Short mmCIF file of the C-alpha atoms (twelve columns), coordinates in Angstrom:
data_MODEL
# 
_entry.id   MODEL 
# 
loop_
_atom_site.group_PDB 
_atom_site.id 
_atom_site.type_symbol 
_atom_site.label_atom_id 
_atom_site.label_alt_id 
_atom_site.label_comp_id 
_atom_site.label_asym_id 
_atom_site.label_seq_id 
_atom_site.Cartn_x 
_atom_site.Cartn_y 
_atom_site.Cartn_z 
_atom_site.pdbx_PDB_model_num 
ATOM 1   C CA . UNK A 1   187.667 17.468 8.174   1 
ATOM 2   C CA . UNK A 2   191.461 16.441 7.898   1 
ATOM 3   C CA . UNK A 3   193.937 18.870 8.234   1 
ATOM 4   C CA . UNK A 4   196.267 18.293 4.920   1 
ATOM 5   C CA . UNK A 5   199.730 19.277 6.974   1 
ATOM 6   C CA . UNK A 6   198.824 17.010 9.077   1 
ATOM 7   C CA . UNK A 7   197.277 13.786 7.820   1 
ATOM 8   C CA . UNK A 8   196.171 11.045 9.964   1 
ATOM 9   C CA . UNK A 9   198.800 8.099  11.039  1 
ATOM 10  C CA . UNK A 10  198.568 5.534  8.614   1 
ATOM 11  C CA . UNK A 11  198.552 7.888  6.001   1 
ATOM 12  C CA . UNK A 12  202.039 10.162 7.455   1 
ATOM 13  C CA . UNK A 13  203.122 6.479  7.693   1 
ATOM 14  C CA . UNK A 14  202.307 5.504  4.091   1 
ATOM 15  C CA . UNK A 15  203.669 9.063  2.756   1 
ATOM 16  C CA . UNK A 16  206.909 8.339  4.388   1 
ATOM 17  C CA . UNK A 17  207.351 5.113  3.530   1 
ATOM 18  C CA . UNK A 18  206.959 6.437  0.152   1 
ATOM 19  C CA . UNK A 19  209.339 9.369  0.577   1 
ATOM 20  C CA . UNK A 20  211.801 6.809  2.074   1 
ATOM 21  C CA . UNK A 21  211.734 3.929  -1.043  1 
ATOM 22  C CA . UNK A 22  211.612 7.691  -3.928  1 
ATOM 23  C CA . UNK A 23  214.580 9.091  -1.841  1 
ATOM 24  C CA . UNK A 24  216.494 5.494  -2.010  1 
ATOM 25  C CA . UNK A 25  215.833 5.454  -6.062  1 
ATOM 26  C CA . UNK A 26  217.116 8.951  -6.360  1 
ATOM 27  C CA . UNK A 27  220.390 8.336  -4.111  1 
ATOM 28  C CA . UNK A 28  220.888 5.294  -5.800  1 
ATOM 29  C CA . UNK A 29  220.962 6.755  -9.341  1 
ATOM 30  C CA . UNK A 30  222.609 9.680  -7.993  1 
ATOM 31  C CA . UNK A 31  225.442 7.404  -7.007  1 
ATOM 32  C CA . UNK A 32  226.138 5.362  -9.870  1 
ATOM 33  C CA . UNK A 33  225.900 8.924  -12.063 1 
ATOM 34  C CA . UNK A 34  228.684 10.264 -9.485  1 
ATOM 35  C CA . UNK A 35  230.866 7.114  -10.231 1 
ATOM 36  C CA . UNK A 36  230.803 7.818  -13.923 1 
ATOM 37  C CA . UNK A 37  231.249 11.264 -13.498 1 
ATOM 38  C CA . UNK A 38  233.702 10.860 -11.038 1 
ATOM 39  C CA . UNK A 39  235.915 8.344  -13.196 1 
ATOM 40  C CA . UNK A 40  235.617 10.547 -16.399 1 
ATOM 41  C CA . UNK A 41  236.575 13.866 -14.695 1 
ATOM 42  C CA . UNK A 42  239.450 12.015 -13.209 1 
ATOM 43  C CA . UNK A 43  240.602 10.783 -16.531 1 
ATOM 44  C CA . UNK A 44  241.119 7.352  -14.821 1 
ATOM 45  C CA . UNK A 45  241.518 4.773  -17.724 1 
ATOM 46  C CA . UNK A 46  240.266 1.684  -15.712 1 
ATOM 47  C CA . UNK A 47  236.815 1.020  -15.751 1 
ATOM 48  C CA . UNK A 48  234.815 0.491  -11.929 1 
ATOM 49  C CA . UNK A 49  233.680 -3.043 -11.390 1 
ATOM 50  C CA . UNK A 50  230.112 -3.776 -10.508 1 
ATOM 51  C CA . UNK A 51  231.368 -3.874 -6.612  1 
ATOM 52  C CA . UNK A 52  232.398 0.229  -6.947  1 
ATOM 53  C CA . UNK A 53  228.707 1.034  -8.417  1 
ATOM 54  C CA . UNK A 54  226.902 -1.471 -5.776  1 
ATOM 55  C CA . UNK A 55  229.243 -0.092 -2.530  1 
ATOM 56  C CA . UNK A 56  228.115 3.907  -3.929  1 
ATOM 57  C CA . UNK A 57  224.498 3.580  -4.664  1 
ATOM 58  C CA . UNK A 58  223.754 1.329  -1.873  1 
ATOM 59  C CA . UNK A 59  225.685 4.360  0.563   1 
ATOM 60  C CA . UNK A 60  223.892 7.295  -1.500  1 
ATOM 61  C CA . UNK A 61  220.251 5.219  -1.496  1 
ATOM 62  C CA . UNK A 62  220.561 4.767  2.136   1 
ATOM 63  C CA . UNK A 63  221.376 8.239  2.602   1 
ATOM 64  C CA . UNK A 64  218.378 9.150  0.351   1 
ATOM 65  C CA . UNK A 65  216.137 7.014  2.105   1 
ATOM 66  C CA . UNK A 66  216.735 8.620  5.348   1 
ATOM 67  C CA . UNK A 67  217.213 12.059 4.076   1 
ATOM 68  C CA . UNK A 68  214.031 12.594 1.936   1 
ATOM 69  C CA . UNK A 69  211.495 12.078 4.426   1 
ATOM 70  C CA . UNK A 70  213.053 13.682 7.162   1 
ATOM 71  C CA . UNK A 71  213.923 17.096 4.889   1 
ATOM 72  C CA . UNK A 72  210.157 16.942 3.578   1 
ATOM 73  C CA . UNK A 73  208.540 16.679 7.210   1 
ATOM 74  C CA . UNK A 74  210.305 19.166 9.176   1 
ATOM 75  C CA . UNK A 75  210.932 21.678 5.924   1 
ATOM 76  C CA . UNK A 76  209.555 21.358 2.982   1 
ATOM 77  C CA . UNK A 77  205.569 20.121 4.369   1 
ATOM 78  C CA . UNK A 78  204.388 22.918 1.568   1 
ATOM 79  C CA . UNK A 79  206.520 22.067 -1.522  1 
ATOM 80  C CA . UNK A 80  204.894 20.619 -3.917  1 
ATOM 81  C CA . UNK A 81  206.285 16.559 -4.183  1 
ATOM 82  C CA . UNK A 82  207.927 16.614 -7.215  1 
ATOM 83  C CA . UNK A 83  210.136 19.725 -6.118  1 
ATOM 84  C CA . UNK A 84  210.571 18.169 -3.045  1 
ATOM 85  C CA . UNK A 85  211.706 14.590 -4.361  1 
ATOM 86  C CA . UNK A 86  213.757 15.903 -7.595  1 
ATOM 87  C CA . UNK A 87  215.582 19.665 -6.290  1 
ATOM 88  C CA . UNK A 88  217.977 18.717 -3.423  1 
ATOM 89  C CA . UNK A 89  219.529 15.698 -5.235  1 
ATOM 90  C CA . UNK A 90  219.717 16.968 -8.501  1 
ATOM 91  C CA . UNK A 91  221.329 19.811 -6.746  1 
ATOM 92  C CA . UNK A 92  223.651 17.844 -4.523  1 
ATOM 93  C CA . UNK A 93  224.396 15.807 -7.773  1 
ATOM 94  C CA . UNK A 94  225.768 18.946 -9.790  1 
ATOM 95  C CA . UNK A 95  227.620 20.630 -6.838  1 
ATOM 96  C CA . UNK A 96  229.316 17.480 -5.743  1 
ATOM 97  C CA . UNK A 97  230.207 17.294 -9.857  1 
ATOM 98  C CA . UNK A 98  231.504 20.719 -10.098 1 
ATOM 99  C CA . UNK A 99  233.557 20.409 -6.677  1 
ATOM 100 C CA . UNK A 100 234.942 17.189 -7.657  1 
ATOM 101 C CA . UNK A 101 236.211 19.070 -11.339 1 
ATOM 102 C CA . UNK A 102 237.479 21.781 -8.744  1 
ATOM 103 C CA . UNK A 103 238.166 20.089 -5.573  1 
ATOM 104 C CA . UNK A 104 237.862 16.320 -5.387  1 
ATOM 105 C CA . UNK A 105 238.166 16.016 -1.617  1 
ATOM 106 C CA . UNK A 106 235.882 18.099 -1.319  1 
ATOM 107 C CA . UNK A 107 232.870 16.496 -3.411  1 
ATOM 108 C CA . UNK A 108 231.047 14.976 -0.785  1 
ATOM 109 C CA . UNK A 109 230.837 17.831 1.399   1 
ATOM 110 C CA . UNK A 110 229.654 19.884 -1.371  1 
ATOM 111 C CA . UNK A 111 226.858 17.674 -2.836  1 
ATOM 112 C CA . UNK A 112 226.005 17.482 1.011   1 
ATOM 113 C CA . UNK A 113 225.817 21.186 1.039   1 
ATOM 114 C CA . UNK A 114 224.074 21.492 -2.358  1 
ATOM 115 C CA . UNK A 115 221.199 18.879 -0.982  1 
ATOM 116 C CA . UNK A 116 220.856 21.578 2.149   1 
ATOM 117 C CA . UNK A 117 220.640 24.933 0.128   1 
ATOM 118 C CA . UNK A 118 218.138 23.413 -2.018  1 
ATOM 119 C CA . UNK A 119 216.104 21.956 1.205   1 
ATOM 120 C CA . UNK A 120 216.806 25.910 2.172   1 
ATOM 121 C CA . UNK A 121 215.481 27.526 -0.577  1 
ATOM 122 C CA . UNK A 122 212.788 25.368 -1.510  1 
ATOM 123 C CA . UNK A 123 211.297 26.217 2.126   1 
ATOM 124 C CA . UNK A 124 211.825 29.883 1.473   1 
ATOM 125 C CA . UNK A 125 210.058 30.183 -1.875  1 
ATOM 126 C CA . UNK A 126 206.573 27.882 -0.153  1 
ATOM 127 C CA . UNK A 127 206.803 28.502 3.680   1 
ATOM 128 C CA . UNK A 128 203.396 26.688 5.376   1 
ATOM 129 C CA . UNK A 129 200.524 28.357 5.315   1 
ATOM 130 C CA . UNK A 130 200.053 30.655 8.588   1 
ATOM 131 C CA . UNK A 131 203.759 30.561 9.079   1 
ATOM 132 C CA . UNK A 132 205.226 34.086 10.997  1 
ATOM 133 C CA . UNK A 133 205.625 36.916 8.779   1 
ATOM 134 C CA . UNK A 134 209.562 36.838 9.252   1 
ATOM 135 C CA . UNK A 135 209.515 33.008 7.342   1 
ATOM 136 C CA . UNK A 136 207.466 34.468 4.768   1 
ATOM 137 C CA . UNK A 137 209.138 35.469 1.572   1 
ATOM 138 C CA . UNK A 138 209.046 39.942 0.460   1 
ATOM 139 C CA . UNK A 139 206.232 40.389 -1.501  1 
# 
């Protein structure tokens, strides 16, 4: 019998391929939505060229491809995938948004942060099964 948190090779290597190409698809879109957000909170009047929205998707899918499968093995091994793959960037996307209304200099760092607390709290609310008492949330 395999143990499910912890599938054979070829399969931890096919889920994290696949973790790596959904977390690249996510960052990507996540950076092109940034750009537009970014240039209509601004109020800038010029519209990016196709080099802006290549340079910040390529930089937030790279980011995403690394990111997503190395949050979901060593945190999130009991969230279910779709949490896993759609929480921490959809968080990082609104917290970078709201810091860059507030902040702008601060807008990476906070979508950065954002991405973490969800990682955080998606661990908290499904810890792994037979994890210490003290990970496991009040009942």
């Amino acid at each position: 019998m395999t143990n499910p948190t912890n599938p054979p090779l070829p399969r931890r290597l096919g889920i994290t391929l696949s973790l790596s190409a959904m977390g690249a698809v996510v960052g990507a879109a996540a950076g092109v939505a940034l750009t537009v957000a970014g240039n209509l909170i601004s109020g800038y009047n010029v519209t990016p060229g196709l080099g802006v929205y290549l340079w910040n998707s390529g930089w937030f899918a790279a980011l995403g491809a690394a990111a997503a499968p190395l949050a979901t093995w060593t945190s999130m091994r009991a969230v279910p995938i779709w949490k896993a793959v759609t929480a921490p960037p959809i968080t990082g996307l609104l917290t970078g948004l709201a810091a860059f209304a507030l902040v702008p200099s601060a807008s990476f760092v906070a979508a950065v942060g954002g991405v973490a607390a969800a990682v955080i709290a998606l661990r908290r609310s499904h810890p792994p099964q037979g994890s210490p008492p003290a990970l496991r949330p009040p009942q």
